[in-house]
Coordinates of C-alpha atoms in Angstrom, one line a residue:
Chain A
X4 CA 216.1 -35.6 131.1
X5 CA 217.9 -39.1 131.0
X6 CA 218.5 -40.6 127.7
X7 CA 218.3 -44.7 128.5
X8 CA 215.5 -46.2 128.4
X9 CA 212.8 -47.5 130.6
X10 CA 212.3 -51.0 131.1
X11 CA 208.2 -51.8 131.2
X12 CA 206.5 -54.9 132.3
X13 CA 202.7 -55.3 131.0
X14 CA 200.5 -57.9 132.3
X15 CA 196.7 -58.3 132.9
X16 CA 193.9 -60.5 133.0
X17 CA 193.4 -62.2 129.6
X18 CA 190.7 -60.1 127.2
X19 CA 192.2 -57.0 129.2
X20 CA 193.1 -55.9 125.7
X21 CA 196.9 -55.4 127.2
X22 CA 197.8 -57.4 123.6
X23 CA 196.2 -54.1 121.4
X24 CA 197.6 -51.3 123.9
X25 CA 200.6 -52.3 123.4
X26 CA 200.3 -52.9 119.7
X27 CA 198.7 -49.4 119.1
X28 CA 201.7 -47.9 121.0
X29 CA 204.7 -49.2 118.7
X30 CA 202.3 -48.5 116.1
X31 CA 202.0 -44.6 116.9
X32 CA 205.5 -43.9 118.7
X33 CA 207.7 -46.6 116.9
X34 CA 210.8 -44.8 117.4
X35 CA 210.4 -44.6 121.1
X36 CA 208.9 -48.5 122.3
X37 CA 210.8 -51.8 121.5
X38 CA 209.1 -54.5 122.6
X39 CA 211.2 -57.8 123.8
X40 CA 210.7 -61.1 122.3
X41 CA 210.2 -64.0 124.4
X42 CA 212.5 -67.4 123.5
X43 CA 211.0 -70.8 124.2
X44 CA 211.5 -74.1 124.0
X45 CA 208.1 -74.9 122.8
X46 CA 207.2 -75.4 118.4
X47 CA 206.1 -72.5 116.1
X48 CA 202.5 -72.7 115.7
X49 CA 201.3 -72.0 112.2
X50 CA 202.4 -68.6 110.9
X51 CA 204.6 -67.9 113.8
X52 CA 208.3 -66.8 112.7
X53 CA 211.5 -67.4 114.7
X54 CA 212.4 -63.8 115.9
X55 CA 208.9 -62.3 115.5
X56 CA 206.6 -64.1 117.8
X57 CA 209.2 -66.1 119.5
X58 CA 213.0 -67.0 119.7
X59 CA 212.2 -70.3 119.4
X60 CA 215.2 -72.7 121.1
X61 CA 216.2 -76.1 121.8
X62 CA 216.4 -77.3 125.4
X63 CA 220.3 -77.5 125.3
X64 CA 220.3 -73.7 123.9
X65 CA 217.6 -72.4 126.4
X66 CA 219.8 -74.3 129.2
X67 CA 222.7 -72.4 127.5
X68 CA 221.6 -69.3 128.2
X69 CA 220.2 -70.2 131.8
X70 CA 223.9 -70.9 132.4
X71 CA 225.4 -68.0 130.9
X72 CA 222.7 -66.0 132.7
X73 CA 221.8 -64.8 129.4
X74 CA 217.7 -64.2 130.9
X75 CA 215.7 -61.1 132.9
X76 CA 213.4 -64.1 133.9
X77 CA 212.7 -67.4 132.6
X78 CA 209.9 -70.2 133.8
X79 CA 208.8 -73.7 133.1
X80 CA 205.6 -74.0 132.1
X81 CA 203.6 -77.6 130.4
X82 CA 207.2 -78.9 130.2
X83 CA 208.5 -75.9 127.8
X84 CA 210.7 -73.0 128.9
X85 CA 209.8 -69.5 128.2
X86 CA 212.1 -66.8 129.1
X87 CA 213.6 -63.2 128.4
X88 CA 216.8 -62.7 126.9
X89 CA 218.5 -60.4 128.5
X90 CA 220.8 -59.1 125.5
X91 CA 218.0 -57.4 123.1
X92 CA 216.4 -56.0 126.0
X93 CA 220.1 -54.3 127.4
X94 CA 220.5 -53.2 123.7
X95 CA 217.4 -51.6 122.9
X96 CA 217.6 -49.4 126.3
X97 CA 221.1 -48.3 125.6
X98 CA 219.7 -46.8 121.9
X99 CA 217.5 -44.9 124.6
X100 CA 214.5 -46.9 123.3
X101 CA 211.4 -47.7 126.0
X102 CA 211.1 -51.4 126.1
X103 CA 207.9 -53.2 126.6
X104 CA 207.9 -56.8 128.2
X105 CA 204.4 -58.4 128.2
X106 CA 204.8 -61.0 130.9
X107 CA 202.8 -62.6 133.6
X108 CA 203.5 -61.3 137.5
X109 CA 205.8 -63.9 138.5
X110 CA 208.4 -63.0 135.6
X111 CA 207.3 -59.3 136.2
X112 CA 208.4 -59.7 140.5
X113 CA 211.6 -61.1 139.5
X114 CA 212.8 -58.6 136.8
X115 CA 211.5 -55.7 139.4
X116 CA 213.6 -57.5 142.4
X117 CA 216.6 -57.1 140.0
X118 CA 216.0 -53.9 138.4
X119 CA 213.8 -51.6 141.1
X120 CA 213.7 -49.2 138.1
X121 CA 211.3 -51.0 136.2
X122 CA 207.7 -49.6 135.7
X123 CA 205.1 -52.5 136.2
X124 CA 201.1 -52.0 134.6
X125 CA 198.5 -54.1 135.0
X126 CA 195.6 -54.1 132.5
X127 CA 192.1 -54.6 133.9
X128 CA 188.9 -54.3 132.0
X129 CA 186.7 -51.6 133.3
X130 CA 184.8 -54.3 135.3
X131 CA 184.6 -58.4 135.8
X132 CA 181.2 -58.0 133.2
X133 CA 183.4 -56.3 130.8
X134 CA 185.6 -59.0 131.1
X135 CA 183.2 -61.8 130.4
X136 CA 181.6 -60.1 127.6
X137 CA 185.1 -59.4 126.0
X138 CA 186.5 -63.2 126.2
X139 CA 183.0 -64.3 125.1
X140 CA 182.8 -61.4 122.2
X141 CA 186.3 -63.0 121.2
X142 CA 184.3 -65.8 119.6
X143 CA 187.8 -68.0 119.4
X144 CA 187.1 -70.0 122.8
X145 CA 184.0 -72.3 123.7
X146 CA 182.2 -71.3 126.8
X147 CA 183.8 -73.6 129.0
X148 CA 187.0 -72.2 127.8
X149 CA 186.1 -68.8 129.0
X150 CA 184.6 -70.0 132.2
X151 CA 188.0 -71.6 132.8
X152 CA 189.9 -68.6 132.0
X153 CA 187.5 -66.6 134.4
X154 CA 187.6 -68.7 137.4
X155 CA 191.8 -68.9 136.7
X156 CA 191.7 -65.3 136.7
X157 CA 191.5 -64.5 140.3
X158 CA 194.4 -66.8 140.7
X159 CA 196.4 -64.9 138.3
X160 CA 196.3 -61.5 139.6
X161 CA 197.9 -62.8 142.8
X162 CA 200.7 -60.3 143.3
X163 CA 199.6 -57.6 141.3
X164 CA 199.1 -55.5 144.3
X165 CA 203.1 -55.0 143.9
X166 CA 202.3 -53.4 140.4
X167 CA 202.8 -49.7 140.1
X168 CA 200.2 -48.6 138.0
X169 CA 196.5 -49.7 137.8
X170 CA 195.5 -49.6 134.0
X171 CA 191.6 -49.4 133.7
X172 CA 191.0 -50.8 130.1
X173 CA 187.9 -49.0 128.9
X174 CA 188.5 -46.8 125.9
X175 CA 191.9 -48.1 123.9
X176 CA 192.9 -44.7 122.6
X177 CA 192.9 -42.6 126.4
X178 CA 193.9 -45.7 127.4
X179 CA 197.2 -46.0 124.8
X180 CA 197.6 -42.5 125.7
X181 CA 197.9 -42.5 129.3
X182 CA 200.7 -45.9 129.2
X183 CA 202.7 -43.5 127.2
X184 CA 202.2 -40.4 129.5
X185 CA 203.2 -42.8 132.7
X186 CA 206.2 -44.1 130.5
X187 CA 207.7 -40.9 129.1
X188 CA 206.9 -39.2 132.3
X189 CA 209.2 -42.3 134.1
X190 CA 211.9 -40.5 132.7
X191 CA 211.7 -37.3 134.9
X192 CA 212.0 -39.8 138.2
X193 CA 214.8 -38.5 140.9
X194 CA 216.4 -41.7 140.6
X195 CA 217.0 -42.1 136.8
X196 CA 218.3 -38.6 136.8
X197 CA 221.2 -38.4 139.2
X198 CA 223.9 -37.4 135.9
X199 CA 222.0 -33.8 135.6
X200 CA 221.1 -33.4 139.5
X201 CA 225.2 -34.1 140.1
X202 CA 226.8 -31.7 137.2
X203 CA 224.5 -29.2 138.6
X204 CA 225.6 -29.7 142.0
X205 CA 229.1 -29.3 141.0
X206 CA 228.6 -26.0 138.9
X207 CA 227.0 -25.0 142.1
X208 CA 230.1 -25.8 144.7
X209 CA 232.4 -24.3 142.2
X210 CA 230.4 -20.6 142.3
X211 CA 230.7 -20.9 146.0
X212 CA 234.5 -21.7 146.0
X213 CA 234.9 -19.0 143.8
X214 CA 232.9 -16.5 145.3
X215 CA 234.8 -17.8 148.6
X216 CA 231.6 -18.4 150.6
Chain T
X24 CA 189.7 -44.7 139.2
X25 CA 190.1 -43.5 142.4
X26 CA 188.2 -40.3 143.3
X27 CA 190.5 -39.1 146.4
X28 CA 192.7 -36.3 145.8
X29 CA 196.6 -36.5 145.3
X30 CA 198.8 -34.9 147.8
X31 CA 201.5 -32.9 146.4
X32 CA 204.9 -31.0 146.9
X33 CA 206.4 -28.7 144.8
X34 CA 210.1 -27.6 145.6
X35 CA 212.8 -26.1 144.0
X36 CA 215.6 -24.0 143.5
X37 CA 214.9 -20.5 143.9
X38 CA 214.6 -18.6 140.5
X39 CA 213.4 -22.2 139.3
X40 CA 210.3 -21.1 138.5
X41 CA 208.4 -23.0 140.4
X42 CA 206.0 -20.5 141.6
X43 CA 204.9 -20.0 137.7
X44 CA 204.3 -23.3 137.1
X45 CA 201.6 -23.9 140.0
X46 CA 200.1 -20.6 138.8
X47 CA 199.2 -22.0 135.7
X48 CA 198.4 -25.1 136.4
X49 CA 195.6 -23.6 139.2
X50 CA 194.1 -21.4 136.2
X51 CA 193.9 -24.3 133.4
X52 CA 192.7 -26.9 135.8
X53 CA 190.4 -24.9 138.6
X54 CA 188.6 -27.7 139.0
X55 CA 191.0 -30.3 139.8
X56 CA 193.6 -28.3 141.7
X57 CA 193.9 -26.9 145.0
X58 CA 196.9 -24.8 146.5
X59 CA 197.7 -25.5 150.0
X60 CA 198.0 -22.2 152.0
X61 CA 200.4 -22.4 155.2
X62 CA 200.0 -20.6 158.4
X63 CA 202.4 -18.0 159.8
X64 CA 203.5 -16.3 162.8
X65 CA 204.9 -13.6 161.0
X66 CA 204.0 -10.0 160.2
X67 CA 201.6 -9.5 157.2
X68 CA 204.1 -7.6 153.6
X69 CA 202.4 -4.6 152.4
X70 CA 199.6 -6.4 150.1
X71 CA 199.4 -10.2 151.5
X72 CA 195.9 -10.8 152.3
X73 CA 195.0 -13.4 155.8
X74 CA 194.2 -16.4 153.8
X75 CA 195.2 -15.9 150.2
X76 CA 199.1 -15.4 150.8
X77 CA 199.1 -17.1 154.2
X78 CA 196.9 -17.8 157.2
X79 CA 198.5 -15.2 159.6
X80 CA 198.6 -16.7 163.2
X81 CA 199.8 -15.1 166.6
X82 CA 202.1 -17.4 168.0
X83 CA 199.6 -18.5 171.2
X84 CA 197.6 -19.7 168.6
X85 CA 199.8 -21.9 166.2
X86 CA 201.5 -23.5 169.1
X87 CA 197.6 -24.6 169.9
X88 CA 197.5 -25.9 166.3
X89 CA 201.1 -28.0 167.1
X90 CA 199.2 -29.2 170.8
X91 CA 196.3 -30.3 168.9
X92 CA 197.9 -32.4 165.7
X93 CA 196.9 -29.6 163.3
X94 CA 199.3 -29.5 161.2
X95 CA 200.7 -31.6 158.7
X96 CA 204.1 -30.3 159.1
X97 CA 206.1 -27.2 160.8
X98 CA 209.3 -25.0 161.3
X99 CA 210.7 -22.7 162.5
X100 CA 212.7 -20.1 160.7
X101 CA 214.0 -16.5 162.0
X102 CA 211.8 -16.1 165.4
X103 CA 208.8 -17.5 163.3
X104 CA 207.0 -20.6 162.6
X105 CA 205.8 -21.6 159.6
X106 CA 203.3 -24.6 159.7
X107 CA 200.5 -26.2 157.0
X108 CA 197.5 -26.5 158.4
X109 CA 196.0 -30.2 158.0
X110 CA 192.4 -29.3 157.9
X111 CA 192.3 -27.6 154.5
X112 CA 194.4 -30.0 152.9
X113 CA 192.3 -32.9 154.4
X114 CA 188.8 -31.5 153.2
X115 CA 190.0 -30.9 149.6
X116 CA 191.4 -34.2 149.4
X117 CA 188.2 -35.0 150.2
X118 CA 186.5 -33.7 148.0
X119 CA 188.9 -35.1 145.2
X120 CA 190.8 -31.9 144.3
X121 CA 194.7 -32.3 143.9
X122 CA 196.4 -30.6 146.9
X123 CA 199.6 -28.8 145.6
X124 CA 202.2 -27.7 148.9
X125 CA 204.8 -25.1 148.0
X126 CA 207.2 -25.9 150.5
X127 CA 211.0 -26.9 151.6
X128 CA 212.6 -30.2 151.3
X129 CA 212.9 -31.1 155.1
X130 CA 208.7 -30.3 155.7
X131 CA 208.7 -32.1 152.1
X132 CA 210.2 -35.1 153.5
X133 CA 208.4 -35.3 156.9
X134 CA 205.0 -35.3 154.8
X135 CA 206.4 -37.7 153.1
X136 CA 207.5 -40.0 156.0
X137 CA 203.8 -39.4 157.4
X138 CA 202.4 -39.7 153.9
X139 CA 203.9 -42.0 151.7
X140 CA 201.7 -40.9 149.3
X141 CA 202.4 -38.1 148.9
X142 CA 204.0 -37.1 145.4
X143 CA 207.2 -35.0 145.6
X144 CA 208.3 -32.8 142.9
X145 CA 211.8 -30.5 142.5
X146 CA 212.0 -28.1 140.3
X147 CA 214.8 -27.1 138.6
X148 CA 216.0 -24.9 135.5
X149 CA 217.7 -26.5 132.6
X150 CA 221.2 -25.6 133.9
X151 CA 223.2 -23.5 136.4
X152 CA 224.0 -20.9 133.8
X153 CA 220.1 -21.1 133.4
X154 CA 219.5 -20.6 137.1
X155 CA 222.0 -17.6 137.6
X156 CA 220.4 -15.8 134.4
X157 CA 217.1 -16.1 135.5
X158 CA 218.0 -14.8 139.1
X159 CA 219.8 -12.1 137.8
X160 CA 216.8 -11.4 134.9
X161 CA 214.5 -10.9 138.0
X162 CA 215.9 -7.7 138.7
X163 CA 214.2 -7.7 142.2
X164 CA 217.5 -8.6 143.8
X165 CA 221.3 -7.0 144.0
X166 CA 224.1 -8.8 143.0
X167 CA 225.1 -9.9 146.3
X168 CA 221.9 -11.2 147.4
X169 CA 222.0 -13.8 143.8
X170 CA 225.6 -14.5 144.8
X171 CA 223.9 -15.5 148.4
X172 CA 220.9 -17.4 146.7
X173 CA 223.2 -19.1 144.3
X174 CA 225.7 -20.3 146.9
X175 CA 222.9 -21.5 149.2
X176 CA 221.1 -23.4 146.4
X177 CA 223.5 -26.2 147.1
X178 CA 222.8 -26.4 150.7
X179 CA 219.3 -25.7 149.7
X180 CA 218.9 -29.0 147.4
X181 CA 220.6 -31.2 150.1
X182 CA 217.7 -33.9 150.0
X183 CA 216.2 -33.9 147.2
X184 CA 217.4 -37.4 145.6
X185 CA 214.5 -38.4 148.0
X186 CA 212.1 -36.8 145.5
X187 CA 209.8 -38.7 143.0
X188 CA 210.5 -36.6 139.9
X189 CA 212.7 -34.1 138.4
X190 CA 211.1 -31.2 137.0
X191 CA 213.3 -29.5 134.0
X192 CA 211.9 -26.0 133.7
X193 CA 213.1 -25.0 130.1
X194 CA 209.9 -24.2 128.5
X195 CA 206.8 -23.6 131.1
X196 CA 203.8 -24.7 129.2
X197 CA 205.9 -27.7 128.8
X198 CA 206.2 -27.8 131.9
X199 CA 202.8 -27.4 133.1
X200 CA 201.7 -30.0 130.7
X201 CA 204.3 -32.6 132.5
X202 CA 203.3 -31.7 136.1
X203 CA 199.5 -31.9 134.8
X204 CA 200.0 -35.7 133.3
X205 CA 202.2 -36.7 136.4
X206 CA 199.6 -35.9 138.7
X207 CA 196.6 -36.8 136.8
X208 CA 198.1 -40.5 136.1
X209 CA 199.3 -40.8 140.2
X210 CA 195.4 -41.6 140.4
X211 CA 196.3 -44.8 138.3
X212 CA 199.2 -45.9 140.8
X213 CA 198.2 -49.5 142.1
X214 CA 198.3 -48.1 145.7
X215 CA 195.3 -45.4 145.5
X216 CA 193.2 -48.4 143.3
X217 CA 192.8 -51.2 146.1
X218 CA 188.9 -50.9 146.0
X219 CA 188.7 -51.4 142.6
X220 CA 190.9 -54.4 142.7
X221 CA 189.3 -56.0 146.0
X222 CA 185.9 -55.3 144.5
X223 CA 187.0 -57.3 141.0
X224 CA 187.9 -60.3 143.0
X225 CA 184.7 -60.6 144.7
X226 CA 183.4 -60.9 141.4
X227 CA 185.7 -63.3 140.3
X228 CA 185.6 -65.4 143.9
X229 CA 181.7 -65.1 143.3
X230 CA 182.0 -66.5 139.8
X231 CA 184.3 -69.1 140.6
X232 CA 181.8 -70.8 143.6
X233 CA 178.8 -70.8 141.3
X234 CA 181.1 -72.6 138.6
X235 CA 182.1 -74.9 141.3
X236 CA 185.3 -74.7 140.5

């Protein structure tokens, strides 16, 4: 099987629990998963360390990069930039190492546009009430918050029809398990495997010539 | 998840071990797996059963089955045709069992064309030296007909970048686990999950108008 990486985008509604999935899986397979940092443009909140959470950059270094087309994906959003950079992410693959992108569906369609090889999952709760009794079990929002991020949320799954995998949300560990089946099963796909299928081939055509068939 | 079966084609050098594989997998998983048997015009071998090995057919009778759009796909190969019949197949779909086809990559790819469902898996053995031992290990066949098979295994795997997945046969319980997971996660793909996705937005459209938002 192919050695380089896979390139993973994660999204989902927010209080799909995409944020602990994805923890629990560099937690239990940390040699295999990498997951990108995002840079922006916007502060460090409290407790948030340059290179962690974010990258964080200037304007004139995030326009920089634009230039250079140094970024998977970037986007503007409440006057800040928030992007990929495209070096970690190139590196991290080339080790061989599974890297993890979590990124909303906009980002996700234009990384998958440029690299068709890229496995997109969306989390979902097991159902809309799961959902509302997750952001309101958060405790961390007022009500008007969550009905906010509710009535948004139909809004933000625009697109996700051009996901690959639907990931149903409703126990974390079969749920951490199957995103690493799908993912280290990604590496057996035709496509990333044309090195092997080829050699083969070859070893094949040479037996015939030599058996003069 | 989605309840409907996953439609399924196994192919594969010869010697590959393919036939192994779906052996197993139909006697660890009974329940979820069903084996498509195709339809023949050709004489019954010493031992082949009507309906276990193949549905033997006269050949009034599967030209009725081509008149009538019963089959998902057909051939014809040495005076005789060779055909899957689409009822079966259909019913245990159905009924959500997995339907596993053993067949070549040209019936393989028509399905597929029809079916773009349809999951498509090659088998293959961990090398050519690999291949040729195993061939040889068989001891079923002379020399000359391994040269043959060998030498044809070329010709034979002309189409099969169009597959989904490579199947490395190196060690078969391995194996079986990776078909297994492959097949049982197809059920997440985004594609066979629209229902539960329409019916979530309903909810959340529903939400939204009594939030008046």
């Amino acid at each position: 099987m192919n050695k380089t990486g896979v390139l993973t985008v994660v999204s989902g509604f927010s209080g799909s629990g995409k944020g602990t999935i994805m923890k629990e899986l560099l937690k239990k397979y940390p040699e295999q998963y990498a997951l990108s940092i995002s840079a922006t443009t916007r502060s460090p909140r409290p407790g948030e360390i340059d290179g962690r959470e974010y990258f964080f950059r200037t304007d004139e270094q995030f326009e920089q990069l634009i230039a250079e087309d140094g970024l998977l994906e970037y986007a503007r959003y409440c006057d800040h930039y928030y992007g990929t950079p495209k070096d970690y992410v190139k590196e991290q693959l080339a080790k061989g190492k599974d890297v993890i992108l979590e990124i909303e569906i906009q980002g996700a369609l234009k990384i998958k546009q440029k690299y068709p090889d890229t496995v997109l999952l969306f989390v979902t709760p097991p159902s809309f009430e799961a959902l509302k009794d997750r952001l309101i079990g958060r405790g961390t929002e007022t009500l008007e918050v969550i009905c906010d991020r509710l009535c948004r949320a139909c809004e933000e799954s625009k697109g996700c029809e051009a996901y690959d995998y639907l990931i149903i949300n409703d126990h974390l560990d079969d749920c951490v398990k199957q995103v690493h089946e799908i993912l280290q099963n990604e590496h057996a796909r035709m496509s990333r495997n044309d090195e092997f299928l080829n050699k083969f081939r070859v070893e094949l055509e040479a037996y015939r010539k030599e058996n003069n068939k």
